[in-house]
Amino acid sequence: MRRLLLITGLVSILALGWSAAPASAQAARDPAVLEAEAVIAAGDGIRLDAVTLANTGCGSSCDNRDPNTFKIYYDGTRYYTCAEDAITPKLSSGYVYRVSSPAGSVELRYSPRCRTAWARTSAGWTAFKVVSRHLNGNHRKTIEGYSEYGGVWTDMVNDANLEASACYWPASGTDWHCTRWY
């Protein structure tokens, strides 16, 4: 009798295991989950837990990524982009992270949540860049762009425990015009 109960229990456990497998396979076929997995696999997104995000932002995973389209998945299929909370930092005396002249302009954009920075220009026919450096002043990374029409930006650089500056070279200029380090 005990053997029969044991075998019956084992059959029940196996049956539960078999019925659970199709349910999890069904969940994996959720279109939102598949889309998130495809975005991450294509290199257009990353999944981060809350602790990592709070401590380091998206770090070097966001280097060379578009702040408007790169997705940070934080809760299953929910995500945000770094551009969503972007600011142009300023001091009480005014903007020191935006530089302009009759020939062009550039501003440093910063995402507090992602802890990333990038340069954005509204000028046409200008070269511009975002420069990242370590706190000791050593160069880390430069990402350059060129604008024929304005309203464009560079890709992001990690800015967690680093500094960044945005610069532009107007078409008629002779030198880079840069923001303060942030």
JSON list of C-alpha atoms in Angstrom, two decimals:
[
{"chain": "A", "resi": 1, "resn": "MET", "atom": "CA", "xyz": [0.00, 0.00, 0.00]},
{"chain": "A", "resi": 2, "resn": "ARG", "atom": "CA", "xyz": [2.82, 2.40, 0.88]},
{"chain": "A", "resi": 3, "resn": "ARG", "atom": "CA", "xyz": [4.49, 1.68, -2.44]},
{"chain": "A", "resi": 4, "resn": "LEU", "atom": "CA", "xyz": [1.25, 2.44, -4.25]},
{"chain": "A", "resi": 5, "resn": "LEU", "atom": "CA", "xyz": [0.90, 5.76, -2.38]},
{"chain": "A", "resi": 6, "resn": "LEU", "atom": "CA", "xyz": [4.52, 6.58, -3.07]},
{"chain": "A", "resi": 7, "resn": "ILE", "atom": "CA", "xyz": [4.13, 5.80, -6.76]},
{"chain": "A", "resi": 8, "resn": "THR", "atom": "CA", "xyz": [0.87, 7.77, -6.93]},
{"chain": "A", "resi": 9, "resn": "GLY", "atom": "CA", "xyz": [2.55, 10.73, -5.26]},
{"chain": "A", "resi": 10, "resn": "LEU", "atom": "CA", "xyz": [5.47, 10.51, -7.64]},
{"chain": "A", "resi": 11, "resn": "VAL", "atom": "CA", "xyz": [3.13, 10.41, -10.62]},
{"chain": "A", "resi": 12, "resn": "SER", "atom": "CA", "xyz": [1.31, 13.49, -9.24]},
{"chain": "A", "resi": 13, "resn": "ILE", "atom": "CA", "xyz": [4.59, 15.37, -8.86]},
{"chain": "A", "resi": 14, "resn": "LEU", "atom": "CA", "xyz": [5.64, 14.46, -12.38]},
{"chain": "A", "resi": 15, "resn": "ALA", "atom": "CA", "xyz": [2.24, 15.49, -13.69]},
{"chain": "A", "resi": 16, "resn": "LEU", "atom": "CA", "xyz": [2.58, 18.87, -11.99]},
{"chain": "A", "resi": 17, "resn": "GLY", "atom": "CA", "xyz": [6.02, 19.29, -13.48]},
{"chain": "A", "resi": 18, "resn": "TRP", "atom": "CA", "xyz": [4.72, 18.49, -16.94]},
{"chain": "A", "resi": 19, "resn": "SER", "atom": "CA", "xyz": [1.79, 20.89, -16.62]},
{"chain": "A", "resi": 20, "resn": "ALA", "atom": "CA", "xyz": [4.04, 23.67, -15.25]},
{"chain": "A", "resi": 21, "resn": "ALA", "atom": "CA", "xyz": [6.42, 23.49, -18.20]},
{"chain": "A", "resi": 22, "resn": "PRO", "atom": "CA", "xyz": [3.88, 24.60, -20.81]},
{"chain": "A", "resi": 23, "resn": "ALA", "atom": "CA", "xyz": [2.76, 27.49, -18.55]},
{"chain": "A", "resi": 24, "resn": "SER", "atom": "CA", "xyz": [6.31, 28.85, -18.26]},
{"chain": "A", "resi": 25, "resn": "ALA", "atom": "CA", "xyz": [6.82, 28.32, -21.98]},
{"chain": "A", "resi": 26, "resn": "GLN", "atom": "CA", "xyz": [3.65, 30.32, -22.57]},
{"chain": "A", "resi": 27, "resn": "ALA", "atom": "CA", "xyz": [4.95, 33.16, -20.37]},
{"chain": "A", "resi": 28, "resn": "ALA", "atom": "CA", "xyz": [8.19, 33.20, -22.35]},
{"chain": "A", "resi": 29, "resn": "ARG", "atom": "CA", "xyz": [6.16, 33.73, -25.51]},
{"chain": "A", "resi": 30, "resn": "ASP", "atom": "CA", "xyz": [4.67, 36.96, -24.15]},
{"chain": "A", "resi": 31, "resn": "PRO", "atom": "CA", "xyz": [5.26, 39.53, -26.94]},
{"chain": "A", "resi": 32, "resn": "ALA", "atom": "CA", "xyz": [6.56, 42.17, -24.49]},
{"chain": "A", "resi": 33, "resn": "VAL", "atom": "CA", "xyz": [9.09, 39.71, -23.02]},
{"chain": "A", "resi": 34, "resn": "LEU", "atom": "CA", "xyz": [10.20, 38.60, -26.48]},
{"chain": "A", "resi": 35, "resn": "GLU", "atom": "CA", "xyz": [10.58, 42.22, -27.58]},
{"chain": "A", "resi": 36, "resn": "ALA", "atom": "CA", "xyz": [12.68, 43.09, -24.52]},
{"chain": "A", "resi": 37, "resn": "GLU", "atom": "CA", "xyz": [14.89, 40.04, -25.08]},
{"chain": "A", "resi": 38, "resn": "ALA", "atom": "CA", "xyz": [15.33, 40.96, -28.75]},
{"chain": "A", "resi": 39, "resn": "VAL", "atom": "CA", "xyz": [16.24, 44.57, -27.92]},
{"chain": "A", "resi": 40, "resn": "ILE", "atom": "CA", "xyz": [18.83, 43.43, -25.37]},
{"chain": "A", "resi": 41, "resn": "ALA", "atom": "CA", "xyz": [20.23, 40.76, -27.72]},
{"chain": "A", "resi": 42, "resn": "ALA", "atom": "CA", "xyz": [20.61, 43.38, -30.46]},
{"chain": "A", "resi": 43, "resn": "GLY", "atom": "CA", "xyz": [22.65, 45.58, -28.11]},
{"chain": "A", "resi": 44, "resn": "ASP", "atom": "CA", "xyz": [19.98, 48.29, -27.98]},
{"chain": "A", "resi": 45, "resn": "GLY", "atom": "CA", "xyz": [19.18, 47.81, -24.29]},
{"chain": "A", "resi": 46, "resn": "ILE", "atom": "CA", "xyz": [20.34, 46.39, -20.98]},
{"chain": "A", "resi": 47, "resn": "ARG", "atom": "CA", "xyz": [18.65, 44.93, -17.91]},
{"chain": "A", "resi": 48, "resn": "LEU", "atom": "CA", "xyz": [19.77, 46.41, -14.57]},
{"chain": "A", "resi": 49, "resn": "ASP", "atom": "CA", "xyz": [18.68, 45.75, -11.02]},
{"chain": "A", "resi": 50, "resn": "ALA", "atom": "CA", "xyz": [17.77, 48.65, -8.74]},
{"chain": "A", "resi": 51, "resn": "VAL", "atom": "CA", "xyz": [20.92, 48.38, -6.59]},
{"chain": "A", "resi": 52, "resn": "THR", "atom": "CA", "xyz": [23.30, 48.56, -9.56]},
{"chain": "A", "resi": 53, "resn": "LEU", "atom": "CA", "xyz": [21.37, 51.42, -11.08]},
{"chain": "A", "resi": 54, "resn": "ALA", "atom": "CA", "xyz": [21.41, 53.39, -7.81]},
{"chain": "A", "resi": 55, "resn": "ASN", "atom": "CA", "xyz": [25.14, 52.80, -7.24]},
{"chain": "A", "resi": 56, "resn": "THR", "atom": "CA", "xyz": [26.65, 53.17, -10.70]},
{"chain": "A", "resi": 57, "resn": "GLY", "atom": "CA", "xyz": [23.93, 54.02, -13.19]},
{"chain": "A", "resi": 58, "resn": "CYS", "atom": "CA", "xyz": [24.30, 52.06, -16.39]},
{"chain": "A", "resi": 59, "resn": "GLY", "atom": "CA", "xyz": [28.08, 52.53, -16.36]},
{"chain": "A", "resi": 60, "resn": "SER", "atom": "CA", "xyz": [30.14, 51.74, -19.40]},
{"chain": "A", "resi": 61, "resn": "SER", "atom": "CA", "xyz": [27.20, 49.72, -20.79]},
{"chain": "A", "resi": 62, "resn": "CYS", "atom": "CA", "xyz": [25.82, 53.08, -21.93]},
{"chain": "A", "resi": 63, "resn": "ASP", "atom": "CA", "xyz": [29.06, 54.24, -23.58]},
{"chain": "A", "resi": 64, "resn": "ASN", "atom": "CA", "xyz": [28.54, 54.87, -27.30]},
{"chain": "A", "resi": 65, "resn": "ARG", "atom": "CA", "xyz": [24.74, 54.47, -27.02]},
{"chain": "A", "resi": 66, "resn": "ASP", "atom": "CA", "xyz": [22.02, 56.87, -28.17]},
{"chain": "A", "resi": 67, "resn": "PRO", "atom": "CA", "xyz": [20.39, 58.48, -25.09]},
{"chain": "A", "resi": 68, "resn": "ASN", "atom": "CA", "xyz": [17.02, 58.68, -26.88]},
{"chain": "A", "resi": 69, "resn": "THR", "atom": "CA", "xyz": [16.76, 55.06, -27.96]},
{"chain": "A", "resi": 70, "resn": "PHE", "atom": "CA", "xyz": [18.94, 52.87, -25.71]},
{"chain": "A", "resi": 71, "resn": "LYS", "atom": "CA", "xyz": [16.57, 51.10, -23.27]},
{"chain": "A", "resi": 72, "resn": "ILE", "atom": "CA", "xyz": [17.29, 50.40, -19.60]},
{"chain": "A", "resi": 73, "resn": "TYR", "atom": "CA", "xyz": [15.00, 47.54, -18.49]},
{"chain": "A", "resi": 74, "resn": "TYR", "atom": "CA", "xyz": [14.44, 47.68, -14.76]},
{"chain": "A", "resi": 75, "resn": "ASP", "atom": "CA", "xyz": [11.33, 45.62, -14.06]},
{"chain": "A", "resi": 76, "resn": "GLY", "atom": "CA", "xyz": [10.54, 42.84, -16.48]},
{"chain": "A", "resi": 77, "resn": "THR", "atom": "CA", "xyz": [9.49, 44.61, -19.64]},
{"chain": "A", "resi": 78, "resn": "ARG", "atom": "CA", "xyz": [9.33, 48.14, -18.22]},
{"chain": "A", "resi": 79, "resn": "TYR", "atom": "CA", "xyz": [12.11, 50.42, -19.37]},
{"chain": "A", "resi": 80, "resn": "TYR", "atom": "CA", "xyz": [13.19, 54.02, -19.77]},
{"chain": "A", "resi": 81, "resn": "THR", "atom": "CA", "xyz": [15.75, 55.85, -21.84]},
{"chain": "A", "resi": 82, "resn": "CYS", "atom": "CA", "xyz": [18.44, 58.10, -20.41]},
{"chain": "A", "resi": 83, "resn": "ALA", "atom": "CA", "xyz": [17.07, 61.09, -22.31]},
{"chain": "A", "resi": 84, "resn": "GLU", "atom": "CA", "xyz": [13.82, 60.89, -20.31]},
{"chain": "A", "resi": 85, "resn": "ASP", "atom": "CA", "xyz": [15.31, 62.50, -17.18]},
{"chain": "A", "resi": 86, "resn": "ALA", "atom": "CA", "xyz": [18.06, 64.49, -18.91]},
{"chain": "A", "resi": 87, "resn": "ILE", "atom": "CA", "xyz": [18.96, 67.95, -17.70]},
{"chain": "A", "resi": 88, "resn": "THR", "atom": "CA", "xyz": [21.34, 70.67, -18.77]},
{"chain": "A", "resi": 89, "resn": "PRO", "atom": "CA", "xyz": [23.13, 71.33, -15.47]},
{"chain": "A", "resi": 90, "resn": "LYS", "atom": "CA", "xyz": [23.33, 74.92, -14.31]},
{"chain": "A", "resi": 91, "resn": "LEU", "atom": "CA", "xyz": [24.61, 76.88, -11.37]},
{"chain": "A", "resi": 92, "resn": "SER", "atom": "CA", "xyz": [22.55, 79.51, -9.58]},
{"chain": "A", "resi": 93, "resn": "SER", "atom": "CA", "xyz": [24.47, 82.15, -11.54]},
{"chain": "A", "resi": 94, "resn": "GLY", "atom": "CA", "xyz": [23.28, 80.64, -14.82]},
{"chain": "A", "resi": 95, "resn": "TYR", "atom": "CA", "xyz": [24.25, 77.97, -17.30]},
{"chain": "A", "resi": 96, "resn": "VAL", "atom": "CA", "xyz": [27.87, 77.02, -17.39]},
{"chain": "A", "resi": 97, "resn": "TYR", "atom": "CA", "xyz": [27.17, 73.79, -19.21]},
{"chain": "A", "resi": 98, "resn": "ARG", "atom": "CA", "xyz": [25.89, 75.54, -22.33]},
{"chain": "A", "resi": 99, "resn": "VAL", "atom": "CA", "xyz": [28.26, 77.49, -24.57]},
{"chain": "A", "resi": 100, "resn": "SER", "atom": "CA", "xyz": [27.12, 79.64, -27.46]},
{"chain": "A", "resi": 101, "resn": "SER", "atom": "CA", "xyz": [28.37, 82.25, -29.86]},
{"chain": "A", "resi": 102, "resn": "PRO", "atom": "CA", "xyz": [27.00, 83.74, -33.08]},
{"chain": "A", "resi": 103, "resn": "ALA", "atom": "CA", "xyz": [28.60, 80.79, -34.91]},
{"chain": "A", "resi": 104, "resn": "GLY", "atom": "CA", "xyz": [27.04, 77.95, -32.88]},
{"chain": "A", "resi": 105, "resn": "SER", "atom": "CA", "xyz": [26.29, 76.39, -29.55]},
{"chain": "A", "resi": 106, "resn": "VAL", "atom": "CA", "xyz": [26.57, 73.21, -27.53]},
{"chain": "A", "resi": 107, "resn": "GLU", "atom": "CA", "xyz": [25.23, 72.04, -24.20]},
{"chain": "A", "resi": 108, "resn": "LEU", "atom": "CA", "xyz": [26.16, 69.22, -21.89]},
{"chain": "A", "resi": 109, "resn": "ARG", "atom": "CA", "xyz": [23.21, 66.92, -21.22]},
{"chain": "A", "resi": 110, "resn": "TYR", "atom": "CA", "xyz": [23.21, 64.70, -18.13]},
{"chain": "A", "resi": 111, "resn": "SER", "atom": "CA", "xyz": [20.97, 61.85, -16.98]},
{"chain": "A", "resi": 112, "resn": "PRO", "atom": "CA", "xyz": [20.92, 61.58, -13.17]},
{"chain": "A", "resi": 113, "resn": "ARG", "atom": "CA", "xyz": [19.28, 58.15, -13.28]},
{"chain": "A", "resi": 114, "resn": "CYS", "atom": "CA", "xyz": [21.70, 56.65, -15.85]},
{"chain": "A", "resi": 115, "resn": "ARG", "atom": "CA", "xyz": [24.67, 58.75, -14.70]},
{"chain": "A", "resi": 116, "resn": "THR", "atom": "CA", "xyz": [25.62, 59.45, -18.30]},
{"chain": "A", "resi": 117, "resn": "ALA", "atom": "CA", "xyz": [26.45, 62.59, -20.29]},
{"chain": "A", "resi": 118, "resn": "TRP", "atom": "CA", "xyz": [26.36, 63.66, -23.94]},
{"chain": "A", "resi": 119, "resn": "ALA", "atom": "CA", "xyz": [26.72, 66.79, -26.05]},
{"chain": "A", "resi": 120, "resn": "ARG", "atom": "CA", "xyz": [23.78, 68.35, -27.89]},
{"chain": "A", "resi": 121, "resn": "THR", "atom": "CA", "xyz": [24.02, 71.14, -30.43]},
{"chain": "A", "resi": 122, "resn": "SER", "atom": "CA", "xyz": [21.44, 73.35, -32.04]},
{"chain": "A", "resi": 123, "resn": "ALA", "atom": "CA", "xyz": [23.91, 74.78, -34.53]},
{"chain": "A", "resi": 124, "resn": "GLY", "atom": "CA", "xyz": [24.30, 73.68, -38.12]},
{"chain": "A", "resi": 125, "resn": "TRP", "atom": "CA", "xyz": [27.54, 73.05, -39.96]},
{"chain": "A", "resi": 126, "resn": "THR", "atom": "CA", "xyz": [29.51, 72.41, -36.81]},
{"chain": "A", "resi": 127, "resn": "ALA", "atom": "CA", "xyz": [31.60, 69.67, -35.27]},
{"chain": "A", "resi": 128, "resn": "PHE", "atom": "CA", "xyz": [30.89, 68.85, -31.65]},
{"chain": "A", "resi": 129, "resn": "LYS", "atom": "CA", "xyz": [31.94, 66.31, -29.04]},
{"chain": "A", "resi": 130, "resn": "VAL", "atom": "CA", "xyz": [31.55, 65.06, -25.51]},
{"chain": "A", "resi": 131, "resn": "VAL", "atom": "CA", "xyz": [34.75, 64.41, -23.59]},
{"chain": "A", "resi": 132, "resn": "SER", "atom": "CA", "xyz": [34.92, 62.13, -20.55]},
{"chain": "A", "resi": 133, "resn": "ARG", "atom": "CA", "xyz": [37.75, 62.19, -18.03]},
{"chain": "A", "resi": 134, "resn": "HIS", "atom": "CA", "xyz": [38.65, 60.59, -14.72]},
{"chain": "A", "resi": 135, "resn": "LEU", "atom": "CA", "xyz": [38.48, 62.74, -11.59]},
{"chain": "A", "resi": 136, "resn": "ASN", "atom": "CA", "xyz": [42.28, 63.02, -11.63]},
{"chain": "A", "resi": 137, "resn": "GLY", "atom": "CA", "xyz": [42.04, 64.76, -15.04]},
{"chain": "A", "resi": 138, "resn": "ASN", "atom": "CA", "xyz": [43.19, 61.84, -17.20]},
{"chain": "A", "resi": 139, "resn": "HIS", "atom": "CA", "xyz": [41.32, 61.50, -20.49]},
{"chain": "A", "resi": 140, "resn": "ARG", "atom": "CA", "xyz": [38.89, 58.58, -20.66]},
{"chain": "A", "resi": 141, "resn": "LYS", "atom": "CA", "xyz": [36.87, 58.82, -23.89]},
{"chain": "A", "resi": 142, "resn": "THR", "atom": "CA", "xyz": [35.78, 61.27, -26.57]},
{"chain": "A", "resi": 143, "resn": "ILE", "atom": "CA", "xyz": [32.73, 60.87, -28.80]},
{"chain": "A", "resi": 144, "resn": "GLU", "atom": "CA", "xyz": [32.48, 63.27, -31.74]},
{"chain": "A", "resi": 145, "resn": "GLY", "atom": "CA", "xyz": [29.60, 64.28, -33.95]},
{"chain": "A", "resi": 146, "resn": "TYR", "atom": "CA", "xyz": [28.90, 66.60, -36.85]},
{"chain": "A", "resi": 147, "resn": "SER", "atom": "CA", "xyz": [25.76, 68.61, -37.45]},
{"chain": "A", "resi": 148, "resn": "GLU", "atom": "CA", "xyz": [24.61, 70.03, -40.75]},
{"chain": "A", "resi": 149, "resn": "TYR", "atom": "CA", "xyz": [21.18, 71.03, -39.46]},
{"chain": "A", "resi": 150, "resn": "GLY", "atom": "CA", "xyz": [21.35, 71.30, -35.68]},
{"chain": "A", "resi": 151, "resn": "GLY", "atom": "CA", "xyz": [19.23, 69.58, -33.08]},
{"chain": "A", "resi": 152, "resn": "VAL", "atom": "CA", "xyz": [21.53, 66.57, -32.84]},
{"chain": "A", "resi": 153, "resn": "TRP", "atom": "CA", "xyz": [23.53, 64.94, -30.09]},
{"chain": "A", "resi": 154, "resn": "THR", "atom": "CA", "xyz": [26.45, 62.61, -29.52]},
{"chain": "A", "resi": 155, "resn": "ASP", "atom": "CA", "xyz": [26.15, 59.17, -28.05]},
{"chain": "A", "resi": 156, "resn": "MET", "atom": "CA", "xyz": [26.51, 58.88, -24.28]},
{"chain": "A", "resi": 157, "resn": "VAL", "atom": "CA", "xyz": [29.54, 58.48, -22.07]},
{"chain": "A", "resi": 158, "resn": "ASN", "atom": "CA", "xyz": [29.52, 56.97, -18.61]},
{"chain": "A", "resi": 159, "resn": "ASP", "atom": "CA", "xyz": [29.65, 59.77, -16.03]},
{"chain": "A", "resi": 160, "resn": "ALA", "atom": "CA", "xyz": [29.53, 57.78, -12.76]},
{"chain": "A", "resi": 161, "resn": "ASN", "atom": "CA", "xyz": [32.47, 59.06, -10.70]},
{"chain": "A", "resi": 162, "resn": "LEU", "atom": "CA", "xyz": [33.81, 60.77, -13.83]},
{"chain": "A", "resi": 163, "resn": "GLU", "atom": "CA", "xyz": [33.54, 64.23, -15.41]},
{"chain": "A", "resi": 164, "resn": "ALA", "atom": "CA", "xyz": [32.29, 65.30, -18.81]},
{"chain": "A", "resi": 165, "resn": "SER", "atom": "CA", "xyz": [32.44, 68.41, -20.98]},
{"chain": "A", "resi": 166, "resn": "ALA", "atom": "CA", "xyz": [30.67, 69.28, -24.24]},
{"chain": "A", "resi": 167, "resn": "CYS", "atom": "CA", "xyz": [32.48, 71.18, -27.02]},
{"chain": "A", "resi": 168, "resn": "TYR", "atom": "CA", "xyz": [31.77, 72.51, -30.49]},
{"chain": "A", "resi": 169, "resn": "TRP", "atom": "CA", "xyz": [33.90, 73.79, -33.35]},
{"chain": "A", "resi": 170, "resn": "PRO", "atom": "CA", "xyz": [31.95, 76.29, -35.44]},
{"chain": "A", "resi": 171, "resn": "ALA", "atom": "CA", "xyz": [32.38, 76.16, -39.20]},
{"chain": "A", "resi": 172, "resn": "SER", "atom": "CA", "xyz": [34.10, 79.54, -39.17]},
{"chain": "A", "resi": 173, "resn": "GLY", "atom": "CA", "xyz": [35.96, 78.92, -35.93]},
{"chain": "A", "resi": 174, "resn": "THR", "atom": "CA", "xyz": [39.58, 78.39, -35.04]},
{"chain": "A", "resi": 175, "resn": "ASP", "atom": "CA", "xyz": [39.24, 76.47, -31.79]},
{"chain": "A", "resi": 176, "resn": "TRP", "atom": "CA", "xyz": [36.91, 74.30, -29.68]},
{"chain": "A", "resi": 177, "resn": "HIS", "atom": "CA", "xyz": [34.39, 76.11, -27.43]},
{"chain": "A", "resi": 178, "resn": "CYS", "atom": "CA", "xyz": [33.73, 73.92, -24.37]},
{"chain": "A", "resi": 179, "resn": "THR", "atom": "CA", "xyz": [31.49, 73.86, -21.31]},
{"chain": "A", "resi": 180, "resn": "ARG", "atom": "CA", "xyz": [32.79, 73.50, -17.81]},
{"chain": "A", "resi": 181, "resn": "TRP", "atom": "CA", "xyz": [33.44, 69.98, -16.50]},
{"chain": "A", "resi": 182, "resn": "TYR", "atom": "CA", "xyz": [30.51, 68.34, -14.77]}
]
